[in-house]
Each structure stands twice: as structure tokens, then as C-alpha cells.
JSON list of C-alpha atoms in Angstrom, two decimals:
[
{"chain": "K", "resi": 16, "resn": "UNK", "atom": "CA", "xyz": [-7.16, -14.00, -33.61]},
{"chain": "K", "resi": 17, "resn": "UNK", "atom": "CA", "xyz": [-8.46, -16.36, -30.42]},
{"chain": "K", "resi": 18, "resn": "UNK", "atom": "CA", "xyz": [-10.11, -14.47, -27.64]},
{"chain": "K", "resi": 19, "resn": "UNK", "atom": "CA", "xyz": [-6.92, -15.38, -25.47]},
{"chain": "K", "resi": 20, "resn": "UNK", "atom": "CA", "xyz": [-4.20, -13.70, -27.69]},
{"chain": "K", "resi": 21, "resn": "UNK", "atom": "CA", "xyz": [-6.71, -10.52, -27.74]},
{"chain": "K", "resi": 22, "resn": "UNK", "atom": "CA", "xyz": [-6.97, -10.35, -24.44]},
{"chain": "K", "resi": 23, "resn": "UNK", "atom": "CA", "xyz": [-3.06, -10.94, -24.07]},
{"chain": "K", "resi": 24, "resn": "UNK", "atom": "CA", "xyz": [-2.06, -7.82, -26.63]},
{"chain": "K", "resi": 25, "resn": "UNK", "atom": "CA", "xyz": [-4.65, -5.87, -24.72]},
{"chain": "K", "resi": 26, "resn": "UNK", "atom": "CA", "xyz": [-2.17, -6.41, -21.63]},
{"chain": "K", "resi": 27, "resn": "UNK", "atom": "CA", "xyz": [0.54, -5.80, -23.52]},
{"chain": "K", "resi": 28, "resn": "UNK", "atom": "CA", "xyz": [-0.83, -2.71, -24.46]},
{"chain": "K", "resi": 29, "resn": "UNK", "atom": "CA", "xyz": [-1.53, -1.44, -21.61]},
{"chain": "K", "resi": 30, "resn": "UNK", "atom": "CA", "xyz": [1.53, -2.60, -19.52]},
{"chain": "K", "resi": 31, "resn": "UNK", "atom": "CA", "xyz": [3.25, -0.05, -22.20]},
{"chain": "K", "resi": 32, "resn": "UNK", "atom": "CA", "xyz": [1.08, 2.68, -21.57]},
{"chain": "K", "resi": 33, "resn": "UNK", "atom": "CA", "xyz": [2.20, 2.76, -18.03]},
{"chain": "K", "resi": 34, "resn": "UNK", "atom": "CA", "xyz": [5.06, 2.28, -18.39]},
{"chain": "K", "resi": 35, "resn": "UNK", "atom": "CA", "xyz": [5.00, 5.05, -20.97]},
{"chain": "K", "resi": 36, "resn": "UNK", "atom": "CA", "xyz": [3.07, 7.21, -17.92]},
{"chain": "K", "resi": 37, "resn": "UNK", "atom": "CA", "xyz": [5.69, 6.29, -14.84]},
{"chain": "K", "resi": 38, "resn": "UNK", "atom": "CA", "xyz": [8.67, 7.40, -17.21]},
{"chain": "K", "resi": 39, "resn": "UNK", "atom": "CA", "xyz": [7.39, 10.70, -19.03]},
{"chain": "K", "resi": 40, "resn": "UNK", "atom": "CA", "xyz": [5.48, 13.09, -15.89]},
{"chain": "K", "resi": 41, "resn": "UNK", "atom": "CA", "xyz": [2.85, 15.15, -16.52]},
{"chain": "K", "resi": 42, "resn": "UNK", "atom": "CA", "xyz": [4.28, 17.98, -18.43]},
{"chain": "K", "resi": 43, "resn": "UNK", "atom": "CA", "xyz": [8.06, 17.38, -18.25]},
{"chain": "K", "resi": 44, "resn": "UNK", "atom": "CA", "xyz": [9.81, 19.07, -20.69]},
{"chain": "K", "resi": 45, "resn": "UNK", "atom": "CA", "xyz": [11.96, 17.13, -23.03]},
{"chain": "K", "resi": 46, "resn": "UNK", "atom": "CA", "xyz": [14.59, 19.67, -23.50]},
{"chain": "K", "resi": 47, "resn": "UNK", "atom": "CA", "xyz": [17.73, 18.15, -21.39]},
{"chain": "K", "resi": 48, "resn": "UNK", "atom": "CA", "xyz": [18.72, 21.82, -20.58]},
{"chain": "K", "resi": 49, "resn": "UNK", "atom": "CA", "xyz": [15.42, 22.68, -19.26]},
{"chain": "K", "resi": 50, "resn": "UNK", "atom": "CA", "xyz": [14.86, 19.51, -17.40]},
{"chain": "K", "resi": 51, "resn": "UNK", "atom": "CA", "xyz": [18.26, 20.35, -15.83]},
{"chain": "K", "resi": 52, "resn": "UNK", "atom": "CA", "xyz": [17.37, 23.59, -14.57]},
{"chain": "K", "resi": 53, "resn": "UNK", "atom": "CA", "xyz": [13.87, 22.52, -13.49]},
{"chain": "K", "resi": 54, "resn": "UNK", "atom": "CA", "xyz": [15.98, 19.81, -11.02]},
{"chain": "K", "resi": 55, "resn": "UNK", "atom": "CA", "xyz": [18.04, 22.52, -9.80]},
{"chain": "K", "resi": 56, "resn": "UNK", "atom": "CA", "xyz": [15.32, 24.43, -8.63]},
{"chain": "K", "resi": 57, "resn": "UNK", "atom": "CA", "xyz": [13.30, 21.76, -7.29]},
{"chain": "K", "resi": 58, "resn": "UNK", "atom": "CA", "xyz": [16.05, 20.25, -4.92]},
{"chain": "K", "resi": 59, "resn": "UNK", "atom": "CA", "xyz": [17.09, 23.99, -4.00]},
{"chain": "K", "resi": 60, "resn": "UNK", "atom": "CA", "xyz": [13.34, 24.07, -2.36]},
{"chain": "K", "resi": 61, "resn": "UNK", "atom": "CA", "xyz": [13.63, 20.50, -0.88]},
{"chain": "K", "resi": 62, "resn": "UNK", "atom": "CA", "xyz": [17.17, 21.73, 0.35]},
{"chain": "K", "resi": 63, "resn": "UNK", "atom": "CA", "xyz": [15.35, 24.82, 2.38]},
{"chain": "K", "resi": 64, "resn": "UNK", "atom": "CA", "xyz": [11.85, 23.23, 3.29]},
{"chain": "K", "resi": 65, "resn": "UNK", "atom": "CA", "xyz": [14.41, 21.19, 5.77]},
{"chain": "K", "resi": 66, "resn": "UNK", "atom": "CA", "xyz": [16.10, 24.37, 7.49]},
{"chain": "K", "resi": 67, "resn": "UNK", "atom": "CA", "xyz": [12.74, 26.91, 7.11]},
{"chain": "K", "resi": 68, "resn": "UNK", "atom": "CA", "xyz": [9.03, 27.64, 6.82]},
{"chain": "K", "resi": 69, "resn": "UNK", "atom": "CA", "xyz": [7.82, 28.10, 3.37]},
{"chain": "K", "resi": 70, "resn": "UNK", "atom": "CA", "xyz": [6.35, 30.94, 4.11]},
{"chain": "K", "resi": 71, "resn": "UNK", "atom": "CA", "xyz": [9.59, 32.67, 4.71]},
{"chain": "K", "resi": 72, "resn": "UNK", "atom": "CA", "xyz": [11.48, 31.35, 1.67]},
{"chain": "K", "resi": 73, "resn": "UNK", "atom": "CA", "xyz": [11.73, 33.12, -1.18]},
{"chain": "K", "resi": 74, "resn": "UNK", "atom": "CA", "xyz": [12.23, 33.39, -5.15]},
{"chain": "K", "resi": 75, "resn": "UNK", "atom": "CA", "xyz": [15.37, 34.98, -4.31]},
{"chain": "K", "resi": 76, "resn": "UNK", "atom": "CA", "xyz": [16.69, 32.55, -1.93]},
{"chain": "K", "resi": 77, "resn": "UNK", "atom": "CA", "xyz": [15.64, 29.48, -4.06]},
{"chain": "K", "resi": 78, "resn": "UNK", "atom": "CA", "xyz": [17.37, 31.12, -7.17]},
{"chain": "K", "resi": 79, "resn": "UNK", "atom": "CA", "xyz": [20.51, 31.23, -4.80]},
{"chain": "K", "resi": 80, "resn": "UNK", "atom": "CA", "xyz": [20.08, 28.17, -3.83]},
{"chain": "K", "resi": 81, "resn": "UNK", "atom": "CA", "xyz": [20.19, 26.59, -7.01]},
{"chain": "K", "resi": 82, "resn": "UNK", "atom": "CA", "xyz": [22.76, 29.30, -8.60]},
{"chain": "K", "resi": 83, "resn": "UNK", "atom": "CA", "xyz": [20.61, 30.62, -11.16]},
{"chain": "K", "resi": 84, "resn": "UNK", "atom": "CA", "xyz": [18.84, 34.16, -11.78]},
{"chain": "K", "resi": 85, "resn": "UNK", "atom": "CA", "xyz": [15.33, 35.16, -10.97]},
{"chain": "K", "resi": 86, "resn": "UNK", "atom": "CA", "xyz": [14.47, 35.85, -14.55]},
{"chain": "K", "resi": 87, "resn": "UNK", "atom": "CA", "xyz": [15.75, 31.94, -15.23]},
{"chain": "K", "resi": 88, "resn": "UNK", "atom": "CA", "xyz": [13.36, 30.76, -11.81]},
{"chain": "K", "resi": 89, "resn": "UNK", "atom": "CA", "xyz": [10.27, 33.06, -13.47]},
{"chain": "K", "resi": 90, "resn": "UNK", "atom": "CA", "xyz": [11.26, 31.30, -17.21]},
{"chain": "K", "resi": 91, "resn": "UNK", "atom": "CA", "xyz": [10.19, 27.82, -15.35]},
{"chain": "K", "resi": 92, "resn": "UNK", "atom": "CA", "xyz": [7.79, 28.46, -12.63]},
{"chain": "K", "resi": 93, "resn": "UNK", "atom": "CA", "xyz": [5.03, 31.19, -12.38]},
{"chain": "K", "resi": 94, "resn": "UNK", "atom": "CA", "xyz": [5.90, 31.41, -8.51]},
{"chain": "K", "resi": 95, "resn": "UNK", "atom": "CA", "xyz": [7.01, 29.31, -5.55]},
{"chain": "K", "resi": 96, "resn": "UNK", "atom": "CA", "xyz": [3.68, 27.55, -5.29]},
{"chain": "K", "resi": 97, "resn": "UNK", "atom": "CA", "xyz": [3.69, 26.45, -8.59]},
{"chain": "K", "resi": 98, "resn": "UNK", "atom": "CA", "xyz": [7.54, 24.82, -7.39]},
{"chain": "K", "resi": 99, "resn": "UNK", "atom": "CA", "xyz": [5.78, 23.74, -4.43]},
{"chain": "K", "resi": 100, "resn": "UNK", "atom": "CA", "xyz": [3.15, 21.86, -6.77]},
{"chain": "K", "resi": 101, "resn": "UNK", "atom": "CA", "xyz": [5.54, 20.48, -9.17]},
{"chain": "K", "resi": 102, "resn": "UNK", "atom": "CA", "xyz": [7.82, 18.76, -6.38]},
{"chain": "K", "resi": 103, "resn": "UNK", "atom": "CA", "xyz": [5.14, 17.49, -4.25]},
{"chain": "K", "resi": 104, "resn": "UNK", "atom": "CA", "xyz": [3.45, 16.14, -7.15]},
{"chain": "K", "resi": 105, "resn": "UNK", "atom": "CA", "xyz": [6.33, 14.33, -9.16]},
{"chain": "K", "resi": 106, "resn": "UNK", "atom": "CA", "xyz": [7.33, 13.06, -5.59]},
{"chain": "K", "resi": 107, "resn": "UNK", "atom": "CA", "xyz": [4.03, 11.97, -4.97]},
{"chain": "K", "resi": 108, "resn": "UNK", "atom": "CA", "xyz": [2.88, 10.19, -7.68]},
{"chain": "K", "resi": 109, "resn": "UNK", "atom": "CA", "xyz": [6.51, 8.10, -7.98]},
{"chain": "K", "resi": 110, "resn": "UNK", "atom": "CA", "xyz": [5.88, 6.98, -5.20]},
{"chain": "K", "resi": 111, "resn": "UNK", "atom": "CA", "xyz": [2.30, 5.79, -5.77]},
{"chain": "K", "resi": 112, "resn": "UNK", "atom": "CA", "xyz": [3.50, 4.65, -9.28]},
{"chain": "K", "resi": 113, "resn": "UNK", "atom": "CA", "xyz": [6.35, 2.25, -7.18]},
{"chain": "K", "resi": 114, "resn": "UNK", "atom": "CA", "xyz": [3.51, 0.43, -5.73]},
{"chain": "K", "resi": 115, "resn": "UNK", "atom": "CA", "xyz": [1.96, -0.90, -9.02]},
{"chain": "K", "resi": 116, "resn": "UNK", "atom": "CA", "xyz": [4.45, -2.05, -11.68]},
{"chain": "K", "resi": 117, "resn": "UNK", "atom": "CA", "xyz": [1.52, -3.58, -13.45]},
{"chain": "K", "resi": 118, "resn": "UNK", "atom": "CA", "xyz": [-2.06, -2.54, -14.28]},
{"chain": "K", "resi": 119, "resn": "UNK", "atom": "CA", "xyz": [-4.15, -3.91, -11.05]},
{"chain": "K", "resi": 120, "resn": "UNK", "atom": "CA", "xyz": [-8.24, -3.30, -11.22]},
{"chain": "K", "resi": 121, "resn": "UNK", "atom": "CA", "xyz": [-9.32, -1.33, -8.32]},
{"chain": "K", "resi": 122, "resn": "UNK", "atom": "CA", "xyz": [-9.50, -3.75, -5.28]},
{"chain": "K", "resi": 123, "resn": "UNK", "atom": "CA", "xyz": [-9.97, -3.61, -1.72]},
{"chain": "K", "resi": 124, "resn": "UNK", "atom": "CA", "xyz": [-6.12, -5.07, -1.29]},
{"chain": "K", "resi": 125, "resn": "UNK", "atom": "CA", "xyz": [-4.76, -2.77, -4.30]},
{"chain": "K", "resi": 126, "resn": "UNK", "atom": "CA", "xyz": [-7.14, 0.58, -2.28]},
{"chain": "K", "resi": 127, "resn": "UNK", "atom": "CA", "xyz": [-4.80, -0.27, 0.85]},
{"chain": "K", "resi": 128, "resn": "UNK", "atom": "CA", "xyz": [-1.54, -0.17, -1.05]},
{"chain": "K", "resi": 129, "resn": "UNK", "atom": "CA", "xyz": [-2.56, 3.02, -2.29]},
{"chain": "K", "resi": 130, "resn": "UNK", "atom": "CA", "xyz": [-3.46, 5.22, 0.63]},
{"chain": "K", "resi": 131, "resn": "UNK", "atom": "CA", "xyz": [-0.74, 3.70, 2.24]},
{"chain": "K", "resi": 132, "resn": "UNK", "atom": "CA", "xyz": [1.75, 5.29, -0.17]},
{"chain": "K", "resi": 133, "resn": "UNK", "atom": "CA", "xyz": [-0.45, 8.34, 0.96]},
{"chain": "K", "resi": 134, "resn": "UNK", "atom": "CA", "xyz": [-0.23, 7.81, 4.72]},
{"chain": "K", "resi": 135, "resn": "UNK", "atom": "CA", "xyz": [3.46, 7.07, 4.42]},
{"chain": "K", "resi": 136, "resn": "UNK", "atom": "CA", "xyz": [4.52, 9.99, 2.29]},
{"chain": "K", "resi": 137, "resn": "UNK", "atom": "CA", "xyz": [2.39, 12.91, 4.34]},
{"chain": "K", "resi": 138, "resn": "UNK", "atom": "CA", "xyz": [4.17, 11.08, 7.57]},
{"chain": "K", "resi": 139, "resn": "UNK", "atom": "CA", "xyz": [7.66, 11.55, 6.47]},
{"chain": "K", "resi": 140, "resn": "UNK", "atom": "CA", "xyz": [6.87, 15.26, 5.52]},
{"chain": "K", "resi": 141, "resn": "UNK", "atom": "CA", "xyz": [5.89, 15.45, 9.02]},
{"chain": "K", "resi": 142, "resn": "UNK", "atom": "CA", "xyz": [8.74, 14.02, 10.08]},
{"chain": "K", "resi": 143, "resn": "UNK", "atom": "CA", "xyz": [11.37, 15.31, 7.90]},
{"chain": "K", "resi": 144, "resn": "UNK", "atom": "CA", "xyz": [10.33, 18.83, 7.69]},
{"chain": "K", "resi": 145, "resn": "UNK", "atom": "CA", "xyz": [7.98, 19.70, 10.27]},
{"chain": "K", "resi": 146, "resn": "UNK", "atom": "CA", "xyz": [7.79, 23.56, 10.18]},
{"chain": "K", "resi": 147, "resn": "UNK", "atom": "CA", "xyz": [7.61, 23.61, 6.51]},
{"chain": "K", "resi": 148, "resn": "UNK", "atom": "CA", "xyz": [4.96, 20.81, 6.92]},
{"chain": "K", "resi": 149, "resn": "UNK", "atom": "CA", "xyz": [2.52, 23.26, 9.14]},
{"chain": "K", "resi": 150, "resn": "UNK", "atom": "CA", "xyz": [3.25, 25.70, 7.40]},
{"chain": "K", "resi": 151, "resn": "UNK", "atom": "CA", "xyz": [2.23, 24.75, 4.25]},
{"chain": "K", "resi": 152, "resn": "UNK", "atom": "CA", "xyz": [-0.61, 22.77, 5.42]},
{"chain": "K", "resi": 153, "resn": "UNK", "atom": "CA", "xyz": [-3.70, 24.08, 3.20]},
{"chain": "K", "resi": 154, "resn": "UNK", "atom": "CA", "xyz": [-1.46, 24.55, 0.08]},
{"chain": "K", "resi": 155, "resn": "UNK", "atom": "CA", "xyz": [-0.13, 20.94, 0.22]},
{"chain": "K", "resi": 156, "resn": "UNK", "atom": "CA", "xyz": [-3.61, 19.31, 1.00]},
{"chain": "K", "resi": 157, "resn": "UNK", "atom": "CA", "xyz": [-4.80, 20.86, -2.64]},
{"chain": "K", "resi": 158, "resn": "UNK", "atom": "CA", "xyz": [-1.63, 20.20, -4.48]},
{"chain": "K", "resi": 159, "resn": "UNK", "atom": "CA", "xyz": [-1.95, 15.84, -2.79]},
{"chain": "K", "resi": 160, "resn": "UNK", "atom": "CA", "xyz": [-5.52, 15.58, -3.17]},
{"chain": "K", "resi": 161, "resn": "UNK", "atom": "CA", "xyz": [-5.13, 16.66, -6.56]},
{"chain": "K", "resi": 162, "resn": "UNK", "atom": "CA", "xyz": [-2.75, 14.01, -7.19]},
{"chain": "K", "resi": 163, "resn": "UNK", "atom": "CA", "xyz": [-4.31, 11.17, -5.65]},
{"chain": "K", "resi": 164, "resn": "UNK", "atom": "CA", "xyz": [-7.19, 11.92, -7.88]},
{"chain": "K", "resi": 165, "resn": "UNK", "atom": "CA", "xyz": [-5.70, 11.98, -10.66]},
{"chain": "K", "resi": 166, "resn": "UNK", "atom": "CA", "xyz": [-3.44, 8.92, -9.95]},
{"chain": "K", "resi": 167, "resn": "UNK", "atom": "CA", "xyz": [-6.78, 6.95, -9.58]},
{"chain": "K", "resi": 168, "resn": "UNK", "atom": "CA", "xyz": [-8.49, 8.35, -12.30]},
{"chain": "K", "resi": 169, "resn": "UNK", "atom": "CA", "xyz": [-5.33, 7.60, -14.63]},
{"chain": "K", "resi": 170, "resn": "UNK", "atom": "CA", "xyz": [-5.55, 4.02, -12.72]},
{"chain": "K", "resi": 171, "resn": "UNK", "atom": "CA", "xyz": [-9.10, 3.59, -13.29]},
{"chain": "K", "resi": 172, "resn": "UNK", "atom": "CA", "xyz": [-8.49, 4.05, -16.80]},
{"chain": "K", "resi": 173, "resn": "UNK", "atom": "CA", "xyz": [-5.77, 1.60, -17.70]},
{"chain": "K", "resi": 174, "resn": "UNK", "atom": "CA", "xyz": [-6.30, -0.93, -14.41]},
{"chain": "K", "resi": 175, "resn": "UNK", "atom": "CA", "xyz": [-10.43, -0.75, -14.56]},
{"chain": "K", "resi": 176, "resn": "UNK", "atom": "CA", "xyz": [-12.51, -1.31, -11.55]},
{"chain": "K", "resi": 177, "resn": "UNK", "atom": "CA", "xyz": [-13.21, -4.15, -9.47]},
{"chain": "K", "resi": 178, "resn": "UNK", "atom": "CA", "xyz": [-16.57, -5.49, -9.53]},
{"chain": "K", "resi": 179, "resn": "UNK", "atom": "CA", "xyz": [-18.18, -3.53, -6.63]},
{"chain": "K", "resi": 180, "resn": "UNK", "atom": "CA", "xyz": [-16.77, -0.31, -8.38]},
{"chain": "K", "resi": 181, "resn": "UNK", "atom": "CA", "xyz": [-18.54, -1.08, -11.94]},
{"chain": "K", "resi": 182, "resn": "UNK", "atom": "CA", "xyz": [-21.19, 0.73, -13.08]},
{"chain": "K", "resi": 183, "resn": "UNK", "atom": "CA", "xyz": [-20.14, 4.05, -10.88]},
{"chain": "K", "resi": 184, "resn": "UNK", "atom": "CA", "xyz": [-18.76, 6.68, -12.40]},
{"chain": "K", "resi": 185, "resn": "UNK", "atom": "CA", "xyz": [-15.36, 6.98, -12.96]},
{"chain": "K", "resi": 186, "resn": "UNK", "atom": "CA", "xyz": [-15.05, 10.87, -11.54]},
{"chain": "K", "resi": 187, "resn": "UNK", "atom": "CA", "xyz": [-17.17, 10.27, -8.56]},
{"chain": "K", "resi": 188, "resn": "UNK", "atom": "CA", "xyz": [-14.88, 7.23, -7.58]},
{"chain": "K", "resi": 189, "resn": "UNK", "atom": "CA", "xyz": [-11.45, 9.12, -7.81]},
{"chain": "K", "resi": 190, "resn": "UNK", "atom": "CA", "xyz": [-13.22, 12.47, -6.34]},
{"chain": "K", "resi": 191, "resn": "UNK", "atom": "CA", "xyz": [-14.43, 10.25, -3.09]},
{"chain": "K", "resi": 192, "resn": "UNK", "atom": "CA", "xyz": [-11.78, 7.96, -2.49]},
{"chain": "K", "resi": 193, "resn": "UNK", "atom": "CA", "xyz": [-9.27, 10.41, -3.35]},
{"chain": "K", "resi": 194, "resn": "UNK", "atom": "CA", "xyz": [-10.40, 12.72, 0.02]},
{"chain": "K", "resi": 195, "resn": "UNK", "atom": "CA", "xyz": [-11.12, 10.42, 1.74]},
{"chain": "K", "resi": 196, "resn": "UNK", "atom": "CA", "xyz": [-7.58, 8.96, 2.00]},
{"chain": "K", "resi": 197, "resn": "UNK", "atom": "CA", "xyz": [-5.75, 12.61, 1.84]},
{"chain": "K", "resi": 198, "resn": "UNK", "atom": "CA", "xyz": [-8.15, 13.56, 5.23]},
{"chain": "K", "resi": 199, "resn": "UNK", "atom": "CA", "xyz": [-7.70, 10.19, 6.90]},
{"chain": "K", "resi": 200, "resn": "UNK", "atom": "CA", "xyz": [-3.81, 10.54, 6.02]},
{"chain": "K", "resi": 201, "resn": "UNK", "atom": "CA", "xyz": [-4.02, 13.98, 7.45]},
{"chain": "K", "resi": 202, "resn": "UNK", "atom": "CA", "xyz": [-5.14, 13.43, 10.77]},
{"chain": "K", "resi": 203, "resn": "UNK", "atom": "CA", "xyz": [-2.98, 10.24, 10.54]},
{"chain": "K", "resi": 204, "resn": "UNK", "atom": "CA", "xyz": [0.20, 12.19, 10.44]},
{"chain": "K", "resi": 205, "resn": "UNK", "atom": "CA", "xyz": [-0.98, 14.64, 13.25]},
{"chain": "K", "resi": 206, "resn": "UNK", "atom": "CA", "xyz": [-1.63, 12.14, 15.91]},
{"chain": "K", "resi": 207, "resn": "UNK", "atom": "CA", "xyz": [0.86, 10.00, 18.11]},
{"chain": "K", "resi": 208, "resn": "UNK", "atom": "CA", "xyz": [1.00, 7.40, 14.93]},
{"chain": "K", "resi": 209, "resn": "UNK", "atom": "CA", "xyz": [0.24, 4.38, 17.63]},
{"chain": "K", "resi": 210, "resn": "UNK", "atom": "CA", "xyz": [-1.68, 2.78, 14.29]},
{"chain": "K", "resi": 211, "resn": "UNK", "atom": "CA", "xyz": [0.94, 1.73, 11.60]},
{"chain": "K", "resi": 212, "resn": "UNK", "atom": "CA", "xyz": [0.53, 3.66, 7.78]},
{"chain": "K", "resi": 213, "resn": "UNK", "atom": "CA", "xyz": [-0.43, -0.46, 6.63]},
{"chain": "K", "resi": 214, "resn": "UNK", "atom": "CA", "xyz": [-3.15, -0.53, 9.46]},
{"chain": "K", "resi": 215, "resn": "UNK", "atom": "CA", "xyz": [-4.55, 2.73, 9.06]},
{"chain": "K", "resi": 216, "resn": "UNK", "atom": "CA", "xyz": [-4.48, 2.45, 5.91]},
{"chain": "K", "resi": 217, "resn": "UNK", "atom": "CA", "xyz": [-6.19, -0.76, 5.88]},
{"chain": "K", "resi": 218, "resn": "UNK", "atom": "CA", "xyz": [-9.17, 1.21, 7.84]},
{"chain": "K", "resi": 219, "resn": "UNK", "atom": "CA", "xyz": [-10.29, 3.49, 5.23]},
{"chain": "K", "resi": 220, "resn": "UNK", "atom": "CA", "xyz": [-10.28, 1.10, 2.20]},
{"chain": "K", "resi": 221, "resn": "UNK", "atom": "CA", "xyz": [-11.94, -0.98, 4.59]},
{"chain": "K", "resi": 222, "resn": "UNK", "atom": "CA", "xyz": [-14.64, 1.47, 4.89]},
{"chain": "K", "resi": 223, "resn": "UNK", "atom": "CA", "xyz": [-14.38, 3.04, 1.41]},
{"chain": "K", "resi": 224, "resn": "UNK", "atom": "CA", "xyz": [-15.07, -0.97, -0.58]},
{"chain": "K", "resi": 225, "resn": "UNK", "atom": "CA", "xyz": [-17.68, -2.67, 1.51]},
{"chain": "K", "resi": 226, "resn": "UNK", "atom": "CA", "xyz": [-20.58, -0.27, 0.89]},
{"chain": "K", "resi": 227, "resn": "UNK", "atom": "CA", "xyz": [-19.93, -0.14, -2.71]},
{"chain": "K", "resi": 228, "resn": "UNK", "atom": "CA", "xyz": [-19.97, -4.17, -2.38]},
{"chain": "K", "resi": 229, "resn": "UNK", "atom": "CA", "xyz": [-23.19, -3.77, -0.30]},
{"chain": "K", "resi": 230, "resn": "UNK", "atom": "CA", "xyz": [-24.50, -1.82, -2.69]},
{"chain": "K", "resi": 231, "resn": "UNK", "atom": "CA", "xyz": [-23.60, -4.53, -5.45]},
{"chain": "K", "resi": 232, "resn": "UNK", "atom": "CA", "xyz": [-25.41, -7.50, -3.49]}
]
């Protein structure tokens, strides 16, 4: 086999496993009942994060919500933060997913789409439910941050890594960039938002790449 139909299976190969990743979530069950349930109770806490802190809600009222018992809620989710985790996360990382239909290595122009994603999504939580939002401030910045890392370590691994970026380790790469964009996003979505997502997200790739590139003179 030529070196140019290996390295064209190798794409193929790896356009399937993400596409294999975007459709099948971490940990989704494959039981239709289950999976049916486990959307009930995830848009009965989307439904409430818009009329009330999250402190406030509870087991009982997202059990209500979603016209189930609490022994059914308790057969899916250890707790409402473990809810909390699995919505913000599958929400999340479609979103970042939606950005890059096909592997991509790690890039300057690829970091920007990224954190964008980022930028946009903490914005419209802002927006959309702010209460909830300031609420839950510390317990969403673990559940994202988490995310984002493991978004670009899952990227790192099928996409690879641009130049600059080769030869560092995979972990320290995800770990850095990945707080680096959740904190700039952060303060992002707490300020007047003069600076577009695009630009600001532009900014911290900006100063994530060069020194890496610097370093790779």
C-alpha cells in the first residue's frame, strides 16, 4: 500500500472515531428507557435554573418537574450536582464538538474557535440564567474546566498538535490551555462584554501559541 492511501485510511479512521465520539457521550446509557428518563430530568433542571437559584432547587422539585419519583431521580443521579455535571457537560462539549466536524491539529486559528465556544457558552449562561449562574459559580467552573480538558485532550489525541505544541506533553497542554480559557471566559462573561467572544477569544490563544512557538525557534 503507497504512503498516500496509508495516510488516507488513517483519516478515514479517524474521521470515524469522532464521529463515533460526537454521537455516543461519555457514559450515555444505551437503554432507550433510561436515556428517556435521564432527558426528563435534565430539561426539568434547565426548566428551573431559568425561574431560580440552584441552591434553592431541589431533588423534590426536579422529580416534579419531570413527573417522576425520587427513588427513579436517585436510580440516575447520585444528587443534583451530579445533574448539574451531566447537563453542563453534554451541553458543553456539543457545542465544542459543532465547531470541528473534522479532526484539525491544534493551531493557533483552531485554539480561537475553541475558547470561543467557551466564551460564548459561559456568556449565554450569564445571560439566560443569571441567578442560577452566580449561584452556581464555583460548582460550574469545576464541572467546564473539566470539560474543556478533556475535550482537548480527546482532540489532542485524534487531531495531534501543531508544530509549536510537539514534543510537550499531552496532559500539561490540555491542563494549561484548558484554565486558561475557562478563567479568561470567566471574567469575560462578568464584565460589560465591550470585546466580542471572537476577539477575546482571539486574545488568549494569542497569548497561549506564541510562546510555545518561541520556544520552538
Amino acid at each position: 500500500m503507497s504512503k498516500i492511501a496509508v495516510l488516507s485510511l488513517t483519516r478515514q479512521i479517524i474521521e470515524s472515531v469522532v464521529e463515533i465520539f460526537m454521537s455516543c457521550p461519555a457514559n450515555e446509557p444505551s437503554d432507550p428507557r433510561v436515556r428517556r428518563t435521564r432527558a426528563l430530568l435534565q430539561n426539568a433542571l434547565r426548566d428551573l435554573l431559568h425561574e431560580k437559584k440552584f441552591g434553592v432547587i431541589s431533588v423534590q422539585d426536579i422529580a416534579e418537574r419531570a413527573t417522576v419519583n425520587r427513588a427513579t431521580f436517585y436510580a440516575h443521579f447520585d444528587d443534583k450536582y451530579a445533574l448539574l455535571s451531566c447537563v453542563l457537560r453534554s451541553e458543553l462539549g456539543a457545542k465544542l464538538w459543532s465547531r470541528f466536524p473534522k479532526p484539525t491539529p491544534l493551531t493557533c486559528e483552531s485554539l480561537t474557535l475553541l475558547a470561543a465556544a467557551v466564551f460564548e457558552f459561559i456568556g449565554e449562561m450569564r445571560t439566560q440564567c443569571p441567578d442560577s449562574a452566580r449561584d452556581m459559580e464555583n460548582t460550574m467552573g469545576s464541572i467546564l474546566q473539566e470539560e474543556i480538558y478533556e475535550f482537548i485532550d480527546t482532540w489532542l489525541r485524534i487531531g495531534g498538535l501543531a508544530p509549536p505544541l510537539r514534543g510537550q506533553p499531552r496532559e500539561t497542554v490540555a491542563t494549561v490551555f484548558s484554565w486558561s480559557i475557562y478563567g479568561a471566559a470567566h471574567r469575560w462573561s462578568r464584565s460589560d462584554r465591550k470585546q466580542t467572544a471572537e476577539d477575546a477569544a482571539r486574545e488568549i490563544s494569542a497569548l497561549l501559541m506564541p510562546a510555545r512557538e518561541l520556544s520552538a525557534v
